[in-house]
């Protein structure tokens, strides 16, 4: 075997060289490289937003790369669709399996390739037998005739794998397949992965769980900020050096959280639980404090925030704001109590993109603005102007459509919308996702300023530097539980990352 | 962990087994379950009940020479439209333009016989189907490449196609005298007591049903309707399939237009107005999920017969005009509510079974 460094040695089963991809102004992948040999399992690791999923989607034919090379067994490839990559023997198992819920398990495996008899009629009996054989080979028991609806994530992944095997895929990519699996299910999956490796297939395994990466994979490629960092043999490295490579940079003074006076408790969350989402979550946020909610994508951070604000239901626990209890599953009550919520996907959840900036900003307080039940454009503009000015929203006029603004300005409009309600607590989910660097700093300065004025802020962020730079206290969520509560001066990329990936590892010190 | 969910889970009852472990049952039992417990069967029972009750009240409803013929002949055209509509709805789309397409080809049929005397009937039928297919192609192109919901696109073409017919026909109408006798016989004659039109409809429904159940293309239509995004990730040719569903729907509406001319003899520019809504109603009542992915063309066919039969039965049962419309409305709402309730219940059972294991 050759050195597992990109761009050397004989043809690998799958190789990417300096692949780049941008979505508008946002660069998702700067320079992604990956080299996977046949008959090996290769781990792809990196922080959230390092570009792993984009890289996978380029291999899968979902996205087209802007630059760089994609080679299969040394042959250059350019996939325009998922069908093309599939035809070349590439199978991808996404984080969220994509099955057709109305159809049977068997049909999900063989869709488009069903065995046919005379007159191209689908041979259902043969199809079911084949599915049964696949499951036997994988050592699992799933009835091939049942609908895909209601299958556990683990079983759905097994079906995706069965699909890949029946396709005789040479390259199998698994994007965080273990995130939702129990220990037994993980073992079952790994046994299957190893047997596929021994058959000479190339496997790519994306995971945040280092114990699993070291247990399963032969080589590891590390990515950071959309770029390739290094590729190493698992035997030659350890968890600490991988984490160091993933985090890499210094946390600069890009994030100007000025120390604010920490006041009394504003938000108190006790024993919040929601089946399947999070469990026994308790924490406090105090006036003037920014609390960062860190963790991996899918750990349950956004779910917790949505439950606190009352968008989602919860099964147990309580939320108290400034000593008053907040009714569960009632965002209106949360808003009245003084909560504001800037959601993760501002286009979908935070903005009426087809409406004017003024209407968006005054949206939440509309009731108070109306005169005799009528809402005038003038009143909307009057109330919106000071906020837009304060946040330096760069739009030609307040009556411009929110859809046409940049991500940064949209985010400011959403924040302005909530500030108009005079909240005591601001929950902000991914405050700077998809925002250019300059505007990012402005959003950060704004948050810092608001905290300085005594607002309590709960900030969810997948960007580690942002969390470390902005938060007075970092709460780390891992698989629906808070696994660490780290004060600002003790928080380091390493200890946050460890708490976020603790997972099934027992007592990772 | 969660005490609330365990109260529902009463271990492995037969209903859950049927869902989760169908392979454990004997093939005969599986067949019984899929046929007898199907939505199609329940809608068929409603139809039979309706016919029975009406016949008890007015024996002539079924037991007279003409009424048996009417029972089969009246729904024939709607049956054909419903078959095409079912295919489109299964892909999570809808085709509202079929009424206008029917009007267009019905008028076209008349014009062909008037402008080209002696033209073979088969040629006219083929031209009608082709014309309908072309109009369907336009719908399909706009939907699959324009990325605008089919509801909006076909609402637009509903008016455009109707506009074309209105401009073309003006106040002219095709009369029975303009059409060849053989062609008109097609619309009224019976073979072995079964109207030819109904036979044509049955052949169409059978062919479409067979394709949907037993061919790769048909199964892909279900997959696309079940989860369009997953279908793209799966590598299915979603656009092409959706396009062909619209072409099929258009072609069948074209055929229905030709048969409309044969059946009624007269064709005005208003032929087929509002029949698209009946087609959608028939499909929904027949158990095709309005969000696609499930249901059969058989169900849609029974839904079409039920819809037409209600129209004829309710006056006999002495139900006033207004309430007749309302009954159809209740039937549609009932079908949709039933659909939601049943699928929610099935999902809950499957999830409970998962949590139990």
PDB file of N, CA, C and O in Angstrom, chain A residues 62 82-83 86 94 98-103 107-114 116 119-122 124 141 143 145-147 149-152 163 275, chain B residues 2 19-24 30 210 213-216 219-220 222-224 226-227 230-236 292-294 343 346-347 350-351 354:
ATOM      1  N   UNK A  62     -24.718  15.287  -6.695  1.00  0.00           N
ATOM      2  CA  UNK A  62     -25.772  16.227  -6.310  1.00  0.00           C
ATOM      3  C   UNK A  62     -25.352  17.643  -6.690  1.00  0.00           C
ATOM      4  O   UNK A  62     -26.136  18.425  -7.225  1.00  0.00           O
ATOM      5  N   UNK A  82     -27.162  12.383  -9.912  1.00  0.00           N
ATOM      6  CA  UNK A  82     -26.934  11.244  -9.030  1.00  0.00           C
ATOM      7  C   UNK A  82     -26.974   9.940  -9.823  1.00  0.00           C
ATOM      8  O   UNK A  82     -26.298   8.983  -9.459  1.00  0.00           O
ATOM      9  N   UNK A  83     -27.761   9.929 -10.898  1.00  0.00           N
ATOM     10  CA  UNK A  83     -27.849   8.701 -11.700  1.00  0.00           C
ATOM     11  C   UNK A  83     -26.480   8.363 -12.293  1.00  0.00           C
ATOM     12  O   UNK A  83     -26.091   7.192 -12.359  1.00  0.00           O
ATOM     13  N   UNK A  86     -24.124   6.975  -9.661  1.00  0.00           N
ATOM     14  CA  UNK A  86     -24.609   5.645  -9.307  1.00  0.00           C
ATOM     15  C   UNK A  86     -24.169   4.628 -10.360  1.00  0.00           C
ATOM     16  O   UNK A  86     -23.741   3.516 -10.031  1.00  0.00           O
ATOM     17  N   UNK A  94     -26.744   8.930   3.181  1.00  0.00           N
ATOM     18  CA  UNK A  94     -26.770  10.255   3.775  1.00  0.00           C
ATOM     19  C   UNK A  94     -27.106  10.181   5.252  1.00  0.00           C
ATOM     20  O   UNK A  94     -27.609   9.178   5.737  1.00  0.00           O
ATOM     21  N   UNK A  98     -32.771   8.362   2.779  1.00  0.00           N
ATOM     22  CA  UNK A  98     -33.809   8.867   1.887  1.00  0.00           C
ATOM     23  C   UNK A  98     -34.552   7.694   1.279  1.00  0.00           C
ATOM     24  O   UNK A  98     -34.148   7.155   0.261  1.00  0.00           O
ATOM     25  N   UNK A  99     -35.617   7.306   1.945  1.00  0.00           N
ATOM     26  CA  UNK A  99     -36.420   6.196   1.441  1.00  0.00           C
ATOM     27  C   UNK A  99     -37.795   6.703   1.033  1.00  0.00           C
ATOM     28  O   UNK A  99     -38.190   7.796   1.382  1.00  0.00           O
ATOM     29  N   UNK A 100     -38.500   5.857   0.286  1.00  0.00           N
ATOM     30  CA  UNK A 100     -39.866   6.187  -0.106  1.00  0.00           C
ATOM     31  C   UNK A 100     -40.803   5.550   0.912  1.00  0.00           C
ATOM     32  O   UNK A 100     -40.987   4.335   0.901  1.00  0.00           O
ATOM     33  N   UNK A 101     -41.392   6.336   1.802  1.00  0.00           N
ATOM     34  CA  UNK A 101     -42.140   5.757   2.922  1.00  0.00           C
ATOM     35  C   UNK A 101     -43.330   4.907   2.498  1.00  0.00           C
ATOM     36  O   UNK A 101     -43.679   3.955   3.182  1.00  0.00           O
ATOM     37  N   UNK A 102     -43.956   5.237   1.379  1.00  0.00           N
ATOM     38  CA  UNK A 102     -45.170   4.510   0.980  1.00  0.00           C
ATOM     39  C   UNK A 102     -44.878   3.145   0.374  1.00  0.00           C
ATOM     40  O   UNK A 102     -45.762   2.322   0.252  1.00  0.00           O
ATOM     41  N   UNK A 103     -43.634   2.948  -0.034  1.00  0.00           N
ATOM     42  CA  UNK A 103     -43.325   1.717  -0.757  1.00  0.00           C
ATOM     43  C   UNK A 103     -42.708   0.677   0.164  1.00  0.00           C
ATOM     44  O   UNK A 103     -42.232   0.985   1.255  1.00  0.00           O
ATOM     45  N   UNK A 107     -39.073  -2.729  -2.605  1.00  0.00           N
ATOM     46  CA  UNK A 107     -39.130  -1.764  -3.701  1.00  0.00           C
ATOM     47  C   UNK A 107     -38.126  -0.645  -3.497  1.00  0.00           C
ATOM     48  O   UNK A 107     -37.553  -0.126  -4.446  1.00  0.00           O
ATOM     49  N   UNK A 108     -37.920  -0.262  -2.229  1.00  0.00           N
ATOM     50  CA  UNK A 108     -36.941   0.772  -1.947  1.00  0.00           C
ATOM     51  C   UNK A 108     -35.543   0.343  -2.375  1.00  0.00           C
ATOM     52  O   UNK A 108     -34.741   1.157  -2.801  1.00  0.00           O
ATOM     53  N   UNK A 109     -35.261  -0.934  -2.230  1.00  0.00           N
ATOM     54  CA  UNK A 109     -33.928  -1.416  -2.607  1.00  0.00           C
ATOM     55  C   UNK A 109     -33.787  -1.472  -4.124  1.00  0.00           C
ATOM     56  O   UNK A 109     -32.772  -1.078  -4.675  1.00  0.00           O
ATOM     57  N   UNK A 110     -34.807  -1.942  -4.801  1.00  0.00           N
ATOM     58  CA  UNK A 110     -34.657  -2.263  -6.221  1.00  0.00           C
ATOM     59  C   UNK A 110     -35.296  -1.250  -7.174  1.00  0.00           C
ATOM     60  O   UNK A 110     -35.353  -1.493  -8.375  1.00  0.00           O
ATOM     61  N   UNK A 111     -35.799  -0.149  -6.653  1.00  0.00           N
ATOM     62  CA  UNK A 111     -36.470   0.824  -7.519  1.00  0.00           C
ATOM     63  C   UNK A 111     -35.634   1.138  -8.759  1.00  0.00           C
ATOM     64  O   UNK A 111     -34.460   1.465  -8.664  1.00  0.00           O
ATOM     65  N   UNK A 112     -36.272   1.018  -9.915  1.00  0.00           N
ATOM     66  CA  UNK A 112     -35.578   1.317 -11.163  1.00  0.00           C
ATOM     67  C   UNK A 112     -34.742   0.165 -11.692  1.00  0.00           C
ATOM     68  O   UNK A 112     -34.278   0.196 -12.819  1.00  0.00           O
ATOM     69  N   UNK A 113     -34.524  -0.869 -10.852  1.00  0.00           N
ATOM     70  CA  UNK A 113     -33.702  -1.998 -11.287  1.00  0.00           C
ATOM     71  C   UNK A 113     -34.386  -3.319 -10.940  1.00  0.00           C
ATOM     72  O   UNK A 113     -33.733  -4.341 -10.755  1.00  0.00           O
ATOM     73  N   UNK A 114     -35.701  -3.287 -10.808  1.00  0.00           N
ATOM     74  CA  UNK A 114     -36.417  -4.481 -10.380  1.00  0.00           C
ATOM     75  C   UNK A 114     -36.166  -5.627 -11.369  1.00  0.00           C
ATOM     76  O   UNK A 114     -36.065  -5.393 -12.571  1.00  0.00           O
ATOM     77  N   UNK A 116     -37.097  -8.281 -13.873  1.00  0.00           N
ATOM     78  CA  UNK A 116     -38.298  -8.366 -14.705  1.00  0.00           C
ATOM     79  C   UNK A 116     -38.341  -9.693 -15.451  1.00  0.00           C
ATOM     80  O   UNK A 116     -37.302 -10.284 -15.760  1.00  0.00           O
ATOM     81  N   UNK A 119     -42.262  -9.708 -20.925  1.00  0.00           N
ATOM     82  CA  UNK A 119     -42.976  -8.461 -21.126  1.00  0.00           C
ATOM     83  C   UNK A 119     -42.527  -7.367 -20.171  1.00  0.00           C
ATOM     84  O   UNK A 119     -43.281  -6.459 -19.884  1.00  0.00           O
ATOM     85  N   UNK A 120     -41.322  -7.473 -19.678  1.00  0.00           N
ATOM     86  CA  UNK A 120     -40.752  -6.509 -18.736  1.00  0.00           C
ATOM     87  C   UNK A 120     -41.630  -6.336 -17.503  1.00  0.00           C
ATOM     88  O   UNK A 120     -41.688  -5.277 -16.895  1.00  0.00           O
ATOM     89  N   UNK A 121     -42.331  -7.393 -17.158  1.00  0.00           N
ATOM     90  CA  UNK A 121     -43.183  -7.356 -15.980  1.00  0.00           C
ATOM     91  C   UNK A 121     -42.310  -7.603 -14.747  1.00  0.00           C
ATOM     92  O   UNK A 121     -41.461  -8.498 -14.743  1.00  0.00           O
ATOM     93  N   UNK A 122     -42.527  -6.814 -13.703  1.00  0.00           N
ATOM     94  CA  UNK A 122     -41.707  -6.963 -12.497  1.00  0.00           C
ATOM     95  C   UNK A 122     -41.981  -8.306 -11.840  1.00  0.00           C
ATOM     96  O   UNK A 122     -43.134  -8.677 -11.611  1.00  0.00           O
ATOM     97  N   UNK A 124     -42.096  -9.925  -8.779  1.00  0.00           N
ATOM     98  CA  UNK A 124     -42.101  -9.572  -7.357  1.00  0.00           C
ATOM     99  C   UNK A 124     -41.533 -10.679  -6.484  1.00  0.00           C
ATOM    100  O   UNK A 124     -40.833 -10.412  -5.508  1.00  0.00           O
ATOM    101  N   UNK A 141     -32.726  -8.851  10.410  1.00  0.00           N
ATOM    102  CA  UNK A 141     -34.070  -9.341  10.138  1.00  0.00           C
ATOM    103  C   UNK A 141     -35.000  -8.159   9.881  1.00  0.00           C
ATOM    104  O   UNK A 141     -35.397  -7.451  10.795  1.00  0.00           O
ATOM    105  N   UNK A 143     -38.509  -7.451   7.460  1.00  0.00           N
ATOM    106  CA  UNK A 143     -39.430  -8.067   6.506  1.00  0.00           C
ATOM    107  C   UNK A 143     -39.411  -7.286   5.199  1.00  0.00           C
ATOM    108  O   UNK A 143     -39.720  -6.093   5.179  1.00  0.00           O
ATOM    109  N   UNK A 145     -41.351  -7.217   2.810  1.00  0.00           N
ATOM    110  CA  UNK A 145     -42.657  -6.804   2.287  1.00  0.00           C
ATOM    111  C   UNK A 145     -43.255  -5.633   3.048  1.00  0.00           C
ATOM    112  O   UNK A 145     -44.242  -5.051   2.623  1.00  0.00           O
ATOM    113  N   UNK A 146     -42.691  -5.297   4.199  1.00  0.00           N
ATOM    114  CA  UNK A 146     -43.296  -4.226   4.990  1.00  0.00           C
ATOM    115  C   UNK A 146     -42.987  -2.867   4.341  1.00  0.00           C
ATOM    116  O   UNK A 146     -42.042  -2.734   3.582  1.00  0.00           O
ATOM    117  N   UNK A 147     -43.801  -1.848   4.665  1.00  0.00           N
ATOM    118  CA  UNK A 147     -43.497  -0.524   4.114  1.00  0.00           C
ATOM    119  C   UNK A 147     -42.284   0.091   4.808  1.00  0.00           C
ATOM    120  O   UNK A 147     -41.972  -0.266   5.949  1.00  0.00           O
ATOM    121  N   UNK A 149     -42.105   3.042   5.767  1.00  0.00           N
ATOM    122  CA  UNK A 149     -42.631   3.940   6.788  1.00  0.00           C
ATOM    123  C   UNK A 149     -42.464   3.321   8.174  1.00  0.00           C
ATOM    124  O   UNK A 149     -42.797   2.166   8.378  1.00  0.00           O
ATOM    125  N   UNK A 150     -41.944   4.102   9.115  1.00  0.00           N
ATOM    126  CA  UNK A 150     -41.862   3.633  10.485  1.00  0.00           C
ATOM    127  C   UNK A 150     -40.635   2.815  10.817  1.00  0.00           C
ATOM    128  O   UNK A 150     -40.496   2.338  11.937  1.00  0.00           O
ATOM    129  N   UNK A 151     -39.728   2.652   9.875  1.00  0.00           N
ATOM    130  CA  UNK A 151     -38.495   1.934  10.192  1.00  0.00           C
ATOM    131  C   UNK A 151     -37.596   2.819  11.045  1.00  0.00           C
ATOM    132  O   UNK A 151     -37.576   4.035  10.893  1.00  0.00           O
ATOM    133  N   UNK A 152     -36.822   2.183  11.934  1.00  0.00           N
ATOM    134  CA  UNK A 152     -35.868   2.958  12.715  1.00  0.00           C
ATOM    135  C   UNK A 152     -34.756   3.452  11.786  1.00  0.00           C
ATOM    136  O   UNK A 152     -34.539   2.908  10.707  1.00  0.00           O
ATOM    137  N   UNK A 163     -29.141  -1.635  -0.575  1.00  0.00           N
ATOM    138  CA  UNK A 163     -29.259  -1.013  -1.882  1.00  0.00           C
ATOM    139  C   UNK A 163     -27.874  -0.915  -2.537  1.00  0.00           C
ATOM    140  O   UNK A 163     -27.694  -1.292  -3.695  1.00  0.00           O
ATOM    141  N   UNK A 275     -38.995  13.166  24.139  1.00  0.00           N
ATOM    142  CA  UNK A 275     -38.611  11.822  23.705  1.00  0.00           C
ATOM    143  C   UNK A 275     -37.952  11.848  22.338  1.00  0.00           C
ATOM    144  O   UNK A 275     -38.496  12.420  21.401  1.00  0.00           O
TER     145      UNK A 275
ATOM    146  N   UNK B   2     -40.231   6.444  28.389  1.00  0.00           N
ATOM    147  CA  UNK B   2     -41.438   7.251  28.225  1.00  0.00           C
ATOM    148  C   UNK B   2     -42.645   6.392  28.569  1.00  0.00           C
ATOM    149  O   UNK B   2     -42.978   5.463  27.862  1.00  0.00           O
ATOM    150  N   UNK B  19     -48.628  -5.449   9.425  1.00  0.00           N
ATOM    151  CA  UNK B  19     -47.875  -4.338   8.862  1.00  0.00           C
ATOM    152  C   UNK B  19     -46.378  -4.616   8.849  1.00  0.00           C
ATOM    153  O   UNK B  19     -45.679  -4.338   7.880  1.00  0.00           O
ATOM    154  N   UNK B  20     -45.884  -5.164   9.963  1.00  0.00           N
ATOM    155  CA  UNK B  20     -44.449  -5.252  10.149  1.00  0.00           C
ATOM    156  C   UNK B  20     -43.872  -6.541   9.595  1.00  0.00           C
ATOM    157  O   UNK B  20     -42.755  -6.574   9.091  1.00  0.00           O
ATOM    158  N   UNK B  21     -44.625  -7.623   9.701  1.00  0.00           N
ATOM    159  CA  UNK B  21     -44.109  -8.925   9.267  1.00  0.00           C
ATOM    160  C   UNK B  21     -45.026  -9.579   8.244  1.00  0.00           C
ATOM    161  O   UNK B  21     -45.478 -10.712   8.460  1.00  0.00           O
ATOM    162  N   UNK B  22     -45.341  -8.917   7.171  1.00  0.00           N
ATOM    163  CA  UNK B  22     -46.277  -9.532   6.223  1.00  0.00           C
ATOM    164  C   UNK B  22     -45.785 -10.863   5.664  1.00  0.00           C
ATOM    165  O   UNK B  22     -46.587 -11.729   5.315  1.00  0.00           O
ATOM    166  N   UNK B  23     -44.472 -11.057   5.618  1.00  0.00           N
ATOM    167  CA  UNK B  23     -43.957 -12.297   5.027  1.00  0.00           C
ATOM    168  C   UNK B  23     -44.296 -13.527   5.854  1.00  0.00           C
ATOM    169  O   UNK B  23     -44.252 -14.644   5.358  1.00  0.00           O
ATOM    170  N   UNK B  24     -44.624 -13.308   7.147  1.00  0.00           N
ATOM    171  CA  UNK B  24     -44.936 -14.465   7.993  1.00  0.00           C
ATOM    172  C   UNK B  24     -46.293 -15.052   7.663  1.00  0.00           C
ATOM    173  O   UNK B  24     -46.584 -16.187   8.015  1.00  0.00           O
ATOM    174  N   UNK B  30     -52.091 -12.999   2.790  1.00  0.00           N
ATOM    175  CA  UNK B  30     -51.591 -11.693   2.339  1.00  0.00           C
ATOM    176  C   UNK B  30     -52.482 -11.131   1.254  1.00  0.00           C
ATOM    177  O   UNK B  30     -52.814  -9.959   1.250  1.00  0.00           O
ATOM    178  N   UNK B 210     -52.211  -1.991 -14.791  1.00  0.00           N
ATOM    179  CA  UNK B 210     -51.154  -2.991 -14.966  1.00  0.00           C
ATOM    180  C   UNK B 210     -49.787  -2.317 -15.033  1.00  0.00           C
ATOM    181  O   UNK B 210     -48.827  -2.743 -14.389  1.00  0.00           O
ATOM    182  N   UNK B 213     -48.673  -1.070 -11.631  1.00  0.00           N
ATOM    183  CA  UNK B 213     -48.346  -2.094 -10.635  1.00  0.00           C
ATOM    184  C   UNK B 213     -47.134  -2.916 -11.039  1.00  0.00           C
ATOM    185  O   UNK B 213     -46.317  -3.281 -10.199  1.00  0.00           O
ATOM    186  N   UNK B 214     -46.988  -3.174 -12.311  1.00  0.00           N
ATOM    187  CA  UNK B 214     -46.037  -4.201 -12.719  1.00  0.00           C
ATOM    188  C   UNK B 214     -44.874  -3.715 -13.567  1.00  0.00           C
ATOM    189  O   UNK B 214     -44.058  -4.519 -13.994  1.00  0.00           O
ATOM    190  N   UNK B 215     -44.811  -2.430 -13.836  1.00  0.00           N
ATOM    191  CA  UNK B 215     -43.685  -1.971 -14.645  1.00  0.00           C
ATOM    192  C   UNK B 215     -42.810  -1.004 -13.873  1.00  0.00           C
ATOM    193  O   UNK B 215     -43.277  -0.277 -13.016  1.00  0.00           O
ATOM    194  N   UNK B 216     -41.535  -1.025 -14.202  1.00  0.00           N
ATOM    195  CA  UNK B 216     -40.590  -0.170 -13.498  1.00  0.00           C
ATOM    196  C   UNK B 216     -41.025   1.294 -13.541  1.00  0.00           C
ATOM    197  O   UNK B 216     -40.999   2.002 -12.549  1.00  0.00           O
ATOM    198  N   UNK B 219     -43.794   1.997 -11.108  1.00  0.00           N
ATOM    199  CA  UNK B 219     -43.339   2.034  -9.722  1.00  0.00           C
ATOM    200  C   UNK B 219     -42.577   3.320  -9.431  1.00  0.00           C
ATOM    201  O   UNK B 219     -42.650   3.866  -8.351  1.00  0.00           O
ATOM    202  N   UNK B 220     -41.822   3.790 -10.438  1.00  0.00           N
ATOM    203  CA  UNK B 220     -41.077   5.034 -10.239  1.00  0.00           C
ATOM    204  C   UNK B 220     -42.025   6.213 -10.038  1.00  0.00           C
ATOM    205  O   UNK B 220     -41.708   7.147  -9.303  1.00  0.00           O
ATOM    206  N   UNK B 222     -44.786   6.102  -8.394  1.00  0.00           N
ATOM    207  CA  UNK B 222     -45.119   6.057  -6.969  1.00  0.00           C
ATOM    208  C   UNK B 222     -43.967   6.604  -6.135  1.00  0.00           C
ATOM    209  O   UNK B 222     -44.160   7.354  -5.182  1.00  0.00           O
ATOM    210  N   UNK B 223     -42.743   6.193  -6.481  1.00  0.00           N
ATOM    211  CA  UNK B 223     -41.576   6.633  -5.715  1.00  0.00           C
ATOM    212  C   UNK B 223     -41.455   8.151  -5.756  1.00  0.00           C
ATOM    213  O   UNK B 223     -41.220   8.797  -4.730  1.00  0.00           O
ATOM    214  N   UNK B 224     -41.661   8.712  -6.939  1.00  0.00           N
ATOM    215  CA  UNK B 224     -41.545  10.166  -7.098  1.00  0.00           C
ATOM    216  C   UNK B 224     -42.582  10.872  -6.233  1.00  0.00           C
ATOM    217  O   UNK B 224     -42.284  11.845  -5.548  1.00  0.00           O
ATOM    218  N   UNK B 226     -44.003   9.669  -3.591  1.00  0.00           N
ATOM    219  CA  UNK B 226     -43.791   9.373  -2.184  1.00  0.00           C
ATOM    220  C   UNK B 226     -42.758  10.315  -1.567  1.00  0.00           C
ATOM    221  O   UNK B 226     -42.907  10.760  -0.440  1.00  0.00           O
ATOM    222  N   UNK B 227     -41.702  10.623  -2.285  1.00  0.00           N
ATOM    223  CA  UNK B 227     -40.694  11.566  -1.807  1.00  0.00           C
ATOM    224  C   UNK B 227     -39.880  12.074  -3.013  1.00  0.00           C
ATOM    225  O   UNK B 227     -38.918  11.423  -3.417  1.00  0.00           O
ATOM    226  N   UNK B 230     -36.068  12.414  -2.444  1.00  0.00           N
ATOM    227  CA  UNK B 230     -35.392  11.121  -2.389  1.00  0.00           C
ATOM    228  C   UNK B 230     -35.271  10.529  -3.791  1.00  0.00           C
ATOM    229  O   UNK B 230     -34.271   9.896  -4.126  1.00  0.00           O
ATOM    230  N   UNK B 231     -36.284  10.762  -4.615  1.00  0.00           N
ATOM    231  CA  UNK B 231     -36.251  10.224  -5.975  1.00  0.00           C
ATOM    232  C   UNK B 231     -35.082  10.816  -6.759  1.00  0.00           C
ATOM    233  O   UNK B 231     -34.422  10.119  -7.529  1.00  0.00           O
ATOM    234  N   UNK B 232     -34.814  12.098  -6.542  1.00  0.00           N
ATOM    235  CA  UNK B 232     -33.675  12.729  -7.216  1.00  0.00           C
ATOM    236  C   UNK B 232     -32.369  12.117  -6.709  1.00  0.00           C
ATOM    237  O   UNK B 232     -31.502  11.732  -7.501  1.00  0.00           O
ATOM    238  N   UNK B 233     -32.254  12.002  -5.380  1.00  0.00           N
ATOM    239  CA  UNK B 233     -31.035  11.421  -4.808  1.00  0.00           C
ATOM    240  C   UNK B 233     -30.865   9.973  -5.263  1.00  0.00           C
ATOM    241  O   UNK B 233     -29.755   9.484  -5.402  1.00  0.00           O
ATOM    242  N   UNK B 234     -31.974   9.306  -5.477  1.00  0.00           N
ATOM    243  CA  UNK B 234     -31.929   7.917  -5.899  1.00  0.00           C
ATOM    244  C   UNK B 234     -31.427   7.790  -7.328  1.00  0.00           C
ATOM    245  O   UNK B 234     -30.987   6.743  -7.769  1.00  0.00           O
ATOM    246  N   UNK B 235     -31.509   8.886  -8.067  1.00  0.00           N
ATOM    247  CA  UNK B 235     -31.074   8.844  -9.463  1.00  0.00           C
ATOM    248  C   UNK B 235     -32.201   8.512 -10.424  1.00  0.00           C
ATOM    249  O   UNK B 235     -31.950   8.132 -11.562  1.00  0.00           O
ATOM    250  N   UNK B 236     -33.442   8.635  -9.954  1.00  0.00           N
ATOM    251  CA  UNK B 236     -34.565   8.400 -10.868  1.00  0.00           C
ATOM    252  C   UNK B 236     -34.700   9.602 -11.802  1.00  0.00           C
ATOM    253  O   UNK B 236     -34.382  10.725 -11.435  1.00  0.00           O
ATOM    254  N   UNK B 292     -49.756  12.189  -3.263  1.00  0.00           N
ATOM    255  CA  UNK B 292     -49.016  11.245  -4.079  1.00  0.00           C
ATOM    256  C   UNK B 292     -48.477  10.049  -3.340  1.00  0.00           C
ATOM    257  O   UNK B 292     -48.596   9.929  -2.124  1.00  0.00           O
ATOM    258  N   UNK B 293     -47.915   9.111  -4.100  1.00  0.00           N
ATOM    259  CA  UNK B 293     -47.206   7.983  -3.521  1.00  0.00           C
ATOM    260  C   UNK B 293     -48.036   6.762  -3.231  1.00  0.00           C
ATOM    261  O   UNK B 293     -47.482   5.682  -3.087  1.00  0.00           O
ATOM    262  N   UNK B 294     -49.366   6.899  -3.103  1.00  0.00           N
ATOM    263  CA  UNK B 294     -50.148   5.707  -2.836  1.00  0.00           C
ATOM    264  C   UNK B 294     -51.529   5.809  -3.459  1.00  0.00           C
ATOM    265  O   UNK B 294     -51.998   6.891  -3.797  1.00  0.00           O
ATOM    266  N   UNK B 343     -53.711   6.735   7.459  1.00  0.00           N
ATOM    267  CA  UNK B 343     -52.257   6.747   7.318  1.00  0.00           C
ATOM    268  C   UNK B 343     -51.602   7.145   8.639  1.00  0.00           C
ATOM    269  O   UNK B 343     -50.537   6.645   8.976  1.00  0.00           O
ATOM    270  N   UNK B 346     -51.659   4.005  10.714  1.00  0.00           N
ATOM    271  CA  UNK B 346     -50.671   3.036  10.262  1.00  0.00           C
ATOM    272  C   UNK B 346     -49.269   3.465  10.712  1.00  0.00           C
ATOM    273  O   UNK B 346     -48.496   2.663  11.216  1.00  0.00           O
ATOM    274  N   UNK B 347     -48.992   4.756  10.548  1.00  0.00           N
ATOM    275  CA  UNK B 347     -47.674   5.259  10.949  1.00  0.00           C
ATOM    276  C   UNK B 347     -47.465   5.038  12.439  1.00  0.00           C
ATOM    277  O   UNK B 347     -46.398   4.615  12.874  1.00  0.00           O
ATOM    278  N   UNK B 350     -46.776   1.374  13.185  1.00  0.00           N
ATOM    279  CA  UNK B 350     -45.430   0.982  12.761  1.00  0.00           C
ATOM    280  C   UNK B 350     -44.381   1.516  13.727  1.00  0.00           C
ATOM    281  O   UNK B 350     -43.410   0.841  14.047  1.00  0.00           O
ATOM    282  N   UNK B 351     -44.591   2.734  14.192  1.00  0.00           N
ATOM    283  CA  UNK B 351     -43.602   3.331  15.094  1.00  0.00           C
ATOM    284  C   UNK B 351     -43.655   2.652  16.458  1.00  0.00           C
ATOM    285  O   UNK B 351     -42.625   2.384  17.068  1.00  0.00           O
ATOM    286  N   UNK B 354     -41.884  -0.512  16.292  1.00  0.00           N
ATOM    287  CA  UNK B 354     -40.443  -0.287  16.306  1.00  0.00           C
ATOM    288  C   UNK B 354     -39.963  -0.056  17.738  1.00  0.00           C
ATOM    289  O   UNK B 354     -38.973  -0.606  18.169  1.00  0.00           O
TER     290      UNK B 354
END
